[in-house]
Coordinates of C-alpha atoms in Angstrom, one line a residue:
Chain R
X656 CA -35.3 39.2 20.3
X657 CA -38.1 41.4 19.2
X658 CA -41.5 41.4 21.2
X659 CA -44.4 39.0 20.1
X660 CA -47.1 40.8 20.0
X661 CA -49.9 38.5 18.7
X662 CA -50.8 35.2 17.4
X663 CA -52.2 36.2 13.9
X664 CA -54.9 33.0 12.5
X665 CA -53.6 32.3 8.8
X666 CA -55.4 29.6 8.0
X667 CA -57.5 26.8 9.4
X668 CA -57.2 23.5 7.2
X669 CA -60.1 20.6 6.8
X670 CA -59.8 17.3 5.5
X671 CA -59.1 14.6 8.3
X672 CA -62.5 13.0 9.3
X673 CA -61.5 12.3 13.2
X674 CA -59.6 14.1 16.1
X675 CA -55.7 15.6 14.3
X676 CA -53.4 13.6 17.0
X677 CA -50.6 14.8 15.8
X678 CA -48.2 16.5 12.8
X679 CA -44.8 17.1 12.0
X680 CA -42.7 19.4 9.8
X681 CA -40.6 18.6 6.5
X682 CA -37.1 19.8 8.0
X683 CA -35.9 19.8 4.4
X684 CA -38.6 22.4 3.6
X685 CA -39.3 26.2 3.9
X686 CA -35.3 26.6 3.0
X687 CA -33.9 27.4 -0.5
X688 CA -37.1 28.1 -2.3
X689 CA -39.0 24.4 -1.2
X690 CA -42.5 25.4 0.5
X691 CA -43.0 24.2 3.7
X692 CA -44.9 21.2 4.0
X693 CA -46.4 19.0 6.9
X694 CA -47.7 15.5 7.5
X695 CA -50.6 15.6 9.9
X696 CA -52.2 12.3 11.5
X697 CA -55.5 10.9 12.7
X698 CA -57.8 9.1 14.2
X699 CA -59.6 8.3 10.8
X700 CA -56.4 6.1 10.5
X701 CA -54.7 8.4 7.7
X702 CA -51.8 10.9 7.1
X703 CA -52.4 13.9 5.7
X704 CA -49.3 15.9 4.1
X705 CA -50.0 19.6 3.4
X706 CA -47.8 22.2 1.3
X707 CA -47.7 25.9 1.2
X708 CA -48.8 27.3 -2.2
X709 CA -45.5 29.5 -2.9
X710 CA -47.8 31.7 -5.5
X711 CA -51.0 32.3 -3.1
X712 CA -49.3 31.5 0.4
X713 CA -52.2 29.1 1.2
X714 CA -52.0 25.8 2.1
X715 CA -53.3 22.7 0.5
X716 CA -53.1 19.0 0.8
X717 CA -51.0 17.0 -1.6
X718 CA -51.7 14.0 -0.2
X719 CA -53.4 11.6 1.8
X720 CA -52.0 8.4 3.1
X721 CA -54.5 5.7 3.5
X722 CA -55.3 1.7 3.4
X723 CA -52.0 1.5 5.1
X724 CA -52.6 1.6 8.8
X725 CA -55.8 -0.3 10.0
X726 CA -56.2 1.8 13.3
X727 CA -55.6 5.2 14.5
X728 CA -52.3 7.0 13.3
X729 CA -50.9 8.6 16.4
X730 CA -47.7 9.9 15.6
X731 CA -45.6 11.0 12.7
X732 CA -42.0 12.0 12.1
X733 CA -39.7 12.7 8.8
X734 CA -36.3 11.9 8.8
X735 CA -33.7 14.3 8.8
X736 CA -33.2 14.5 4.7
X737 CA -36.9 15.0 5.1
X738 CA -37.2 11.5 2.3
X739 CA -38.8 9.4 4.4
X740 CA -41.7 9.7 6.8
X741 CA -41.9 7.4 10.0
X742 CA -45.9 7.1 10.8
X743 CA -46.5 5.2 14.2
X744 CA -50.0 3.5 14.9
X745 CA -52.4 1.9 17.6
X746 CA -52.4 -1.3 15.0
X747 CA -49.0 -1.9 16.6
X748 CA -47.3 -1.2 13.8
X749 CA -44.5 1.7 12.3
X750 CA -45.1 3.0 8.7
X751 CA -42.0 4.3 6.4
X752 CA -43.3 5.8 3.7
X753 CA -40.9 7.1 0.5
X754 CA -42.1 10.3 -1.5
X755 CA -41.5 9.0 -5.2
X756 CA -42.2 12.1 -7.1
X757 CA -45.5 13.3 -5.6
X758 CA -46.7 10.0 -4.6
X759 CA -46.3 8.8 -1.2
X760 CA -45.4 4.6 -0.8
X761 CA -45.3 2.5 2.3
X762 CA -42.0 1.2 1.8
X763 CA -41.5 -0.6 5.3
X764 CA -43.3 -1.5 8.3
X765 CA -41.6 -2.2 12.1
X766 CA -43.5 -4.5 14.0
X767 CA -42.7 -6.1 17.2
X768 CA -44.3 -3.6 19.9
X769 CA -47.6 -5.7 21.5
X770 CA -49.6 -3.2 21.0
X771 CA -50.5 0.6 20.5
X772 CA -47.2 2.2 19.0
X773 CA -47.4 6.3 20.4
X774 CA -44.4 8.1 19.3
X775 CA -41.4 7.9 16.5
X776 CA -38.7 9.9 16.3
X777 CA -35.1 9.8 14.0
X778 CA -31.8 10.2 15.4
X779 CA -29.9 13.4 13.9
X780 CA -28.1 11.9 10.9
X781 CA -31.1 9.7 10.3
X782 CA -29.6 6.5 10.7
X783 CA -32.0 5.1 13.9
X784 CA -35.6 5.4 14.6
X785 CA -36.9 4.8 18.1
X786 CA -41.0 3.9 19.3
X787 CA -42.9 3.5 21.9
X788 CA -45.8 2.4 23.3
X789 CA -48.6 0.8 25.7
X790 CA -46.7 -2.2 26.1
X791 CA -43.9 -0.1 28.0
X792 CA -41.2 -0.2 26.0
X793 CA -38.9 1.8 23.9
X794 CA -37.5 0.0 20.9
X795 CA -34.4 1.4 18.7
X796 CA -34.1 0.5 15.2
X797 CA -31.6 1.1 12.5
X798 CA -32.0 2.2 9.0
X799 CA -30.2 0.0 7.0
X800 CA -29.6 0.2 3.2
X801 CA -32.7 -0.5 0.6
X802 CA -35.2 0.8 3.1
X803 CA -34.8 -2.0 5.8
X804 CA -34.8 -1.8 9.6
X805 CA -33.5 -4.1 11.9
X806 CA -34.3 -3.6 15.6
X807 CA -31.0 -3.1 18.2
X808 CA -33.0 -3.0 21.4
X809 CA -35.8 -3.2 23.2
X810 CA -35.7 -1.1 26.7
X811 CA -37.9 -1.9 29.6
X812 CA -38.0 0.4 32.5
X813 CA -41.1 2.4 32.9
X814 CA -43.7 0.5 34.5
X815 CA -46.9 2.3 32.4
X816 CA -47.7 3.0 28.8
X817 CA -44.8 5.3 27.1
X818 CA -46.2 8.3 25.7
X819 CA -43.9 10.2 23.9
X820 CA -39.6 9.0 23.0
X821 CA -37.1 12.2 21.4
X822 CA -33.8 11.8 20.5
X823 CA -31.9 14.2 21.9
X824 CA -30.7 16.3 19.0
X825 CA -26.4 16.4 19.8
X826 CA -26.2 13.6 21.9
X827 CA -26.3 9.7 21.5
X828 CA -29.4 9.6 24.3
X829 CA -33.2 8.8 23.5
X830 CA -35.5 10.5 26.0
X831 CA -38.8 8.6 26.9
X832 CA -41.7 10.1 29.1
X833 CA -45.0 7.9 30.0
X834 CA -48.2 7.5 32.2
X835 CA -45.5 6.8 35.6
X836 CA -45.0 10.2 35.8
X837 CA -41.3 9.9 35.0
X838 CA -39.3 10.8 32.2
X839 CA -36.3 8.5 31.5
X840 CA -33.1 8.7 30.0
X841 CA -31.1 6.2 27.5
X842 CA -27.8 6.0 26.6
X843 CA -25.9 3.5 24.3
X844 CA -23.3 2.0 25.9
X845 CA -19.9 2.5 23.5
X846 CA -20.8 1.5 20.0
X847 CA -22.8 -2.2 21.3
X848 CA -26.2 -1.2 20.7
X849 CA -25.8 -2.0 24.6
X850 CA -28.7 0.5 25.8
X851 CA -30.0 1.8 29.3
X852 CA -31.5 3.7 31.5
X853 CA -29.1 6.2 33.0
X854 CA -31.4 8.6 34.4
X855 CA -34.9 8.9 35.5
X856 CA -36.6 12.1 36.2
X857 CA -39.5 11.5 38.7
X858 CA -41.3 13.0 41.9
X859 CA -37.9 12.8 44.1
X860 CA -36.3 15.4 41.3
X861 CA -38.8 17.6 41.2
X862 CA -40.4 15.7 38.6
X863 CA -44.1 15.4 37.4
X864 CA -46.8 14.1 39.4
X865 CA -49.2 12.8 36.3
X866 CA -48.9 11.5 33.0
X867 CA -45.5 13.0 31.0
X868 CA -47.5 13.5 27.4
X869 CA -44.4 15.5 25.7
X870 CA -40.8 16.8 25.7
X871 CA -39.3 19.7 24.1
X872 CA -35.3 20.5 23.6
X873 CA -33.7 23.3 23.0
X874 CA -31.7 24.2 19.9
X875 CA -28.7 24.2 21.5
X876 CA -30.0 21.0 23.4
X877 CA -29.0 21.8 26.9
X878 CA -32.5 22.5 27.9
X879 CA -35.8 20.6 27.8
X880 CA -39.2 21.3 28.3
X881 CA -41.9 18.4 29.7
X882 CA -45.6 18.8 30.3
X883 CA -48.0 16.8 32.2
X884 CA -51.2 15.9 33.3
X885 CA -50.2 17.6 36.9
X886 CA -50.9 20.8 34.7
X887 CA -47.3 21.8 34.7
X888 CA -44.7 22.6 32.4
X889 CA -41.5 21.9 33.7
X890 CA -38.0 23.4 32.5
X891 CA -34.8 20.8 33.0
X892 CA -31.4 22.0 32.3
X893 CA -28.2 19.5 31.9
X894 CA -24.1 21.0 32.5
X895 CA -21.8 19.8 30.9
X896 CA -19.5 20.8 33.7
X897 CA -21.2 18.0 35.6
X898 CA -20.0 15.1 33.0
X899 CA -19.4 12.0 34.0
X900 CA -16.4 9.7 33.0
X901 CA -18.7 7.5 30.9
X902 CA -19.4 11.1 29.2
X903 CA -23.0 11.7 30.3
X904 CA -24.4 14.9 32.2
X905 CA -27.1 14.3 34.2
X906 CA -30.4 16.9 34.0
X907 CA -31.4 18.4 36.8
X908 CA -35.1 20.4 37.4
X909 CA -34.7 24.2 37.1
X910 CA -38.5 25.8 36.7
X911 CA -41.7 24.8 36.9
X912 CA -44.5 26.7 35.0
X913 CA -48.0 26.2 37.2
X914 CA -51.1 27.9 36.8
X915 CA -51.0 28.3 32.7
X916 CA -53.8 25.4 31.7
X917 CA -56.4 24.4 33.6
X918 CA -56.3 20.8 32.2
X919 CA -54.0 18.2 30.2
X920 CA -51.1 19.9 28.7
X921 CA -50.6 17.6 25.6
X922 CA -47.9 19.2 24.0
X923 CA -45.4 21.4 23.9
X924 CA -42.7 22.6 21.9
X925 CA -39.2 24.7 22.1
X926 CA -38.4 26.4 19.1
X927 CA -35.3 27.6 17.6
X928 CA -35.4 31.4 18.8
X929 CA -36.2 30.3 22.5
X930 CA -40.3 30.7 22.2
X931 CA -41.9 27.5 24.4
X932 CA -45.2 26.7 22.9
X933 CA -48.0 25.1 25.1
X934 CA -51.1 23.2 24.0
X935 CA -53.7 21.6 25.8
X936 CA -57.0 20.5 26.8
X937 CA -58.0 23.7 28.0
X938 CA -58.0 24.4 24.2
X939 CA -55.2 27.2 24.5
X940 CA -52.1 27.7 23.5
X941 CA -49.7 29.6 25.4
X942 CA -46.1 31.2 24.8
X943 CA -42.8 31.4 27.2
X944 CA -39.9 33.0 27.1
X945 CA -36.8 33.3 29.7
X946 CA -37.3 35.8 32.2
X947 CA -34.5 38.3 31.8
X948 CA -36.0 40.4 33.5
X949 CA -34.9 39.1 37.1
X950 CA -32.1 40.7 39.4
X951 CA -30.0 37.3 39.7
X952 CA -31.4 36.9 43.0
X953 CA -33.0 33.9 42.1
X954 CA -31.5 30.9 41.8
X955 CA -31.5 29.5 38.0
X956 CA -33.3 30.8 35.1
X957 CA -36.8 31.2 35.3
X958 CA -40.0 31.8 32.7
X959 CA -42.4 33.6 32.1
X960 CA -45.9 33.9 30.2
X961 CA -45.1 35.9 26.5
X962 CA -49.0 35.3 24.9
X963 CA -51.7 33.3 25.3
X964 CA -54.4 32.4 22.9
X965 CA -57.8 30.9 24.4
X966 CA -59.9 29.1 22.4
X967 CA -57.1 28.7 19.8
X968 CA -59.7 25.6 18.7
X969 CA -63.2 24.0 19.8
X970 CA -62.1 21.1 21.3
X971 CA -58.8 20.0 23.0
X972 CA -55.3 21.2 21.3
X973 CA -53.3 17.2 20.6
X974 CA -49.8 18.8 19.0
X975 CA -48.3 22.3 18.5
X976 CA -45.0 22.8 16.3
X977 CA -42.8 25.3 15.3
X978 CA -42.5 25.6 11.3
X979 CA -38.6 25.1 9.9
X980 CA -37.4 28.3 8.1
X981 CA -37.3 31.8 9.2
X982 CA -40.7 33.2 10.3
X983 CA -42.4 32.5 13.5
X984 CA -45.1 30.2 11.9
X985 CA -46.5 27.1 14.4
X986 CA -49.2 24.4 13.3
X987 CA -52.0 23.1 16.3
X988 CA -54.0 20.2 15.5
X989 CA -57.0 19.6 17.9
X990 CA -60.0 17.0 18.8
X991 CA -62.3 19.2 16.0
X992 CA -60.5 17.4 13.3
X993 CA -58.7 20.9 12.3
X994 CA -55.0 22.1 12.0
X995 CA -54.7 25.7 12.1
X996 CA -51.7 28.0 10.9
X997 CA -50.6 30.6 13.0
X998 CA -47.8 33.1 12.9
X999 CA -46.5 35.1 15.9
X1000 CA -46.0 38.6 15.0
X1001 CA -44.4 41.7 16.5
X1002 CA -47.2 44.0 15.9
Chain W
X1306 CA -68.0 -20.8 30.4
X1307 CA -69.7 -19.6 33.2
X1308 CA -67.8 -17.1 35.3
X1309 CA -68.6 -15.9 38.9
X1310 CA -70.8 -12.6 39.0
X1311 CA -68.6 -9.7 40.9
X1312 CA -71.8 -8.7 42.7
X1313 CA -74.6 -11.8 42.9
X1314 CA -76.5 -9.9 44.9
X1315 CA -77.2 -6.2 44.3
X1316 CA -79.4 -3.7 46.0
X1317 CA -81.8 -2.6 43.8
X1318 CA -83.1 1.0 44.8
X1319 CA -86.4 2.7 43.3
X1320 CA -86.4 4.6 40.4
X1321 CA -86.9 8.0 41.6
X1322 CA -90.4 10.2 39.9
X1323 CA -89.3 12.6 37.1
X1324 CA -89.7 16.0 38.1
X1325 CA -92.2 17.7 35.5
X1326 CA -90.3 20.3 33.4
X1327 CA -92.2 23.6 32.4
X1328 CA -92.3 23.5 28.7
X1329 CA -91.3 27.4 27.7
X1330 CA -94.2 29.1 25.6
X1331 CA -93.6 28.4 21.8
X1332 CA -93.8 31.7 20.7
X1333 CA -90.4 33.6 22.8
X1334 CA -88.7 31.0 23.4
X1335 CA -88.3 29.4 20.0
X1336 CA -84.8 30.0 19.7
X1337 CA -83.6 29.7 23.3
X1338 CA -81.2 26.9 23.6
X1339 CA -82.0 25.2 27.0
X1340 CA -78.8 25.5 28.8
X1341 CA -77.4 21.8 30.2
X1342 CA -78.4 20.9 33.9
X1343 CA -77.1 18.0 36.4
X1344 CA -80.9 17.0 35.7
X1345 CA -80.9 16.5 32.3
X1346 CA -77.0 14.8 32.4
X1347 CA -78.9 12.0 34.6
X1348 CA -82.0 11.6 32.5
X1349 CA -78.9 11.1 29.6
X1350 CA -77.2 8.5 31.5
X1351 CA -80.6 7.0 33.1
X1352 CA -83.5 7.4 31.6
X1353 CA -82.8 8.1 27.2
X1354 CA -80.6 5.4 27.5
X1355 CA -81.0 3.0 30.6
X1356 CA -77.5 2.0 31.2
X1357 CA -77.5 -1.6 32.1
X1358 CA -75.2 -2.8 34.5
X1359 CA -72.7 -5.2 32.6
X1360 CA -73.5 -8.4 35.1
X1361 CA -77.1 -7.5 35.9
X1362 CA -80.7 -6.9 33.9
X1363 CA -81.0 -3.4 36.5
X1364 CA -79.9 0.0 35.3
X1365 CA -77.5 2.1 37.1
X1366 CA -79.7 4.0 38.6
X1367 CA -81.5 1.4 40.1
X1368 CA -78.3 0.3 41.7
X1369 CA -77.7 3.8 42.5
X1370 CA -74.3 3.3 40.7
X1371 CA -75.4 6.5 39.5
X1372 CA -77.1 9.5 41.0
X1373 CA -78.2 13.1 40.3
X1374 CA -76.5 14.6 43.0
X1375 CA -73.3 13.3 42.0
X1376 CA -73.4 15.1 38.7
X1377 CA -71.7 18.6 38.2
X1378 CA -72.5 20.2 35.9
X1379 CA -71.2 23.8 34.3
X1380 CA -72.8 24.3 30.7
X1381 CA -71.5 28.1 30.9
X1382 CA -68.0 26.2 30.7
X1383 CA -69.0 23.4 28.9
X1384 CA -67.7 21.2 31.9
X1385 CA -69.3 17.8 33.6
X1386 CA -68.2 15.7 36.3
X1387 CA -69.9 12.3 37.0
X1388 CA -69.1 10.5 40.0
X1389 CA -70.7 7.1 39.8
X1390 CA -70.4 4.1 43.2
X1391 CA -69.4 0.8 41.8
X1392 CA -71.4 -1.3 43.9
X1393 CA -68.6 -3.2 45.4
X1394 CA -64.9 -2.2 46.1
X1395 CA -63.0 -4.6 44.1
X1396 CA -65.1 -4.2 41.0
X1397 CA -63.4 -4.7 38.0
X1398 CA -66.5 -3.6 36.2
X1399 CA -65.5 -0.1 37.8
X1400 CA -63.9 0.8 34.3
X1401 CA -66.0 -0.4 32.0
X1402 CA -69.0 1.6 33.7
X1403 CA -66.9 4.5 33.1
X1404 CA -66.5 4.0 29.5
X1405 CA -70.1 3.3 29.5
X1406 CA -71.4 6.9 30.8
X1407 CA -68.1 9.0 29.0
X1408 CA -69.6 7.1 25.5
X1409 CA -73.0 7.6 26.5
X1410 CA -72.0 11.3 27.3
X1411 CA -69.7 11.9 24.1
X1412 CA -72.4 10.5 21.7
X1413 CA -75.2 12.7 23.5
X1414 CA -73.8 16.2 24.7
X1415 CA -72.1 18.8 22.3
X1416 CA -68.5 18.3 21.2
X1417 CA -67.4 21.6 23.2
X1418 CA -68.1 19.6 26.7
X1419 CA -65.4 19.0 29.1
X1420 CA -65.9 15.6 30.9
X1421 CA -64.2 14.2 33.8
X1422 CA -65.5 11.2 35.0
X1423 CA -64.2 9.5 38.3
X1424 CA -65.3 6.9 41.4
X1425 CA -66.8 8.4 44.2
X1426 CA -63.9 8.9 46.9
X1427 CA -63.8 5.4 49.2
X1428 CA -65.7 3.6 46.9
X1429 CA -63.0 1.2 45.2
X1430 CA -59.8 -0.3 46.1
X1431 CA -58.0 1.0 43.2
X1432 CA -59.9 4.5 42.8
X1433 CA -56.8 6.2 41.6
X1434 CA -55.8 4.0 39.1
X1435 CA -59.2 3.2 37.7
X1436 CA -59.7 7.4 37.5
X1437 CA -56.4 7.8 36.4
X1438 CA -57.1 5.4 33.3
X1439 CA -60.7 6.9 32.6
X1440 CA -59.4 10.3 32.2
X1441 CA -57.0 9.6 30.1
X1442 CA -58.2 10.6 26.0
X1443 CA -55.5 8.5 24.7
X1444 CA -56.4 5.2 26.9
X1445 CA -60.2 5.4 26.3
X1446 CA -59.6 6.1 22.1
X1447 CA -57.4 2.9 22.0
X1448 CA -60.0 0.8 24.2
X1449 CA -63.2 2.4 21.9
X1450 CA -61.0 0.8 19.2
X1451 CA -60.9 -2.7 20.5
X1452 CA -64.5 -4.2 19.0
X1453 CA -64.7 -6.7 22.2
X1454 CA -65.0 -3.5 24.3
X1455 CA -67.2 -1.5 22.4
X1456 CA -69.5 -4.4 21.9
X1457 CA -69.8 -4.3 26.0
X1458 CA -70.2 -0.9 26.2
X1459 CA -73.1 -0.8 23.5
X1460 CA -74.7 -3.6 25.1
X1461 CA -74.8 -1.8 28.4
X1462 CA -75.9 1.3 26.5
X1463 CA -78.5 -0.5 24.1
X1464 CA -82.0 0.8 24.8
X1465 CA -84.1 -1.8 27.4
X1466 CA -87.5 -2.7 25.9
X1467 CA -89.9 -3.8 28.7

């Protein structure tokens, strides 16, 4: 892997008229010739999508999503085919939207959670959704045929607001982490839509000791990154070796980064060359790589600091993600109302 | 329906003299932006806006909910912390007084400012929870979203004319 050298500003884009909670990436973009293209999300109760002008390499907005959601858009999330877009809001309720050439419809909404929704996320082949939210739950949901969803379970098991839900991205499992600290674990039981909790990761493992805001996996999916409140990012590692017969591995702690961000760490995000990317309320965003550099004396992989860029923004950093495609582009969106390309460079 | 006050009977402390400020001389100091003291983050909560206590027609500072030393400020940093003593220790008020000074302080300081805002150690029964809950952006943007709330809060924050 070549050095990073520096986190090189591209652009800076304007348009939302609140605090950019969060964005997400087109995965069926920046590949074969399609620009890459985001949908951001706000507290001025829109969604934003952005494209990269494949002539001038700047980036524009193409569309903006409103009248839809009647309160704060929190969270946003395309499905694999990169068709649909999955918008989750504090009005309780889970936007699908359709792009039908250019034009951006809301062809669905999932209701049932009490109240603020605060994370989506698709399963791998796109045929499940999963939320969550203040009321404490994780609900899963299938995509069925003519863009309608149908919801297989509702899991209870943390005992505060869920923050954040992933799916992992190899294995049947949906990973929740919430306001009790702990990050929890969910598996389907055979092919019942039977789900639960088969592993919490809390204080006794090693775990957080604040708010979980956001989890991270690896490409490979064997690793996962979690940061907190506590100020820590926290590196968990799961061996197959370890299986049990019902086929599930269970994770295990194996670093903890301290010392990085001086407050709330709201984001984070692994990418697919093995760069961890930090932001946070410190209004920084930081890089980490594996430390190879180590004699094997210690025991488990550990991390280390690659970059840091203060003041990345003027007000707290909400999301940070890796762009699809080749270069080492990443998106921040902050409490200023901006989202800010950057690219990570080796010189 | 009336409903029990949490507190019927306060303590109601004077309000303390306002320590003259030298005025800088027009001339140098016309562009000199006055850096941001624990004095003037009190007169925000106490004076330019006179906080009322939600149960009562007394301000914070009066029921010393509120005082100067229990502000710290850092404008170098952009950082504040406010520390504020509910006046009794089961007060469920507790987090609607905080949501009262971080909106007072949010509409009133400039948008690069850090604040924390917290319970004074020993003051409340459920000091952690109520702190952890106040200092959480995501929890205080959902409740500023509620219009029951925010109709308390600027009712508490709505200027007093005597």
């Amino acid at each position: 892997m070549e050095l990073a050298k520096e986190l090189r500003e591209i652009q800076t884009l304007e348009g939302h008229t609140d605090r950019v909670w969060s964005l997400a990436w087109n995965p069926a973009t920046g590949v074969a010739g399609i620009p890459l293209s985001f949908a951001s999300c706000s507290g001025d109760k829109t969604v934003r999508i952005w494209e990269q002008n494949p002539s001038t390499s700047s980036w524009d907005c193409k569309a903006v999503l409103d009248e839809t959601h009647t309160r704060t858009v929190r969270s946003c999330a395309w499905s694999p085919s990169g068709k649909l877009l999955a918008t989750a809001s504090f009005d309780a309720t889970t936007a699908i939207w359709e792009n039908v050439g250019g034009d951006y419809e809301c062809v669905a909404s999932l209701e049932g959670h009490e109240n603020e929704v605060k994370s989506v996320c698709w399963n791998a082949s796109g045929s499940m959704l999963t939320t969550c939210g203040r009321d404490k739950t994780v609900w899963v949901w299938e995509a069925l045929p003519g863009n309608e969803f149908d919801c297989v379970s509702v899991l209870q098991g943390h005992t505060q607001d869920v923050k954040m839900v992933q799916w992992h991205p190899t294995r049947n499992l949906i990973f929740s982490c919430s306001y009790d600290n702990t990050v929890k674990i969910w598996a389907d039981d055979g092919d019942d839509d039977d789900w639960a909790c088969v592993q919490t990761l809390g204080e006794a493992n090693n775990g957080h000791s604040s708010t979980v805001w956001a989890l991270s996996f690896n490409a490979s999916g064997d690793k996962m990154v979690t940061c907190s409140d506590d100020l820590t990012l926290k590196i968990w590692g799961s061996d197959d070796a370890k299986m049990s017969a019902d086929g599930f591995a269970p994770w295990r702690h194996l670093c903890t980064l301290s010392g990085y961000h001086d407050r709330t760490i709201f984001s984070v995000h692994w990418s697919r060359d093995n760069i961890i990317a930090s932001g946070a309320a410190d209004d920084a965003i930081k890089f980490f790589v594996e430390n190879n550099d180590q004699d094997g004396l210690v025991d488990g992989p550990s991390y280390k600091l690659l970059l840091r860029k203060e003041n990345a923004h003027e007000m707290d950093i909400n999301s940070v993600q890796w762009s699809p495609g080749e270069d080492r582009v990443l998106a921040s969106a902050s409490d200023d109302g901006t989202i800010k390309i950057w690219e990570l460079t080796s010189e | 329906m009336v409903s029990e006050l949490i507190n019927a009977n306060p303590v109601i402390y004077e309000k303390k003299e306002r320590r003259v400020r030298s005025v800088p001389s027009a001339a140098a100091d016309e562009y000199v932006v006055e850096p941001i003291d624990q004095q003037e983050i009190f007169d925000i909560l106490s004076v330019y806006s006179y906080i009322k206590d939600p149960e009562h027609p007394y301000s914070l500072e009066e029921l010393k909910v509120i005082t100067e030393d229990a502000i710290e400020v850092d404008d170098g940093r952009g950082y504040v912390r406010v520390t504020f003593t509910p006046t009794v220790e089961h007060c469920s008020m507790a987090t609607v007084i905080g949501l009262c000074l971080r909106v007072k302080l949010l509409r009133s300081l400039p948008s690069r400012y850090k604040v924390d805002i917290r319970v004074a150690p020993g003051s409340h029964a459920t000091e952690a929870a109520v702190n952890k809950q106040l200092n959480d952006k995501e929890r205080v943007a959902a409740a500023l979203e509620n219009p029951g709330l925010v109709d308390m809060v600027d009712e508490c924050l709505s200027p007093s004319y005597e």
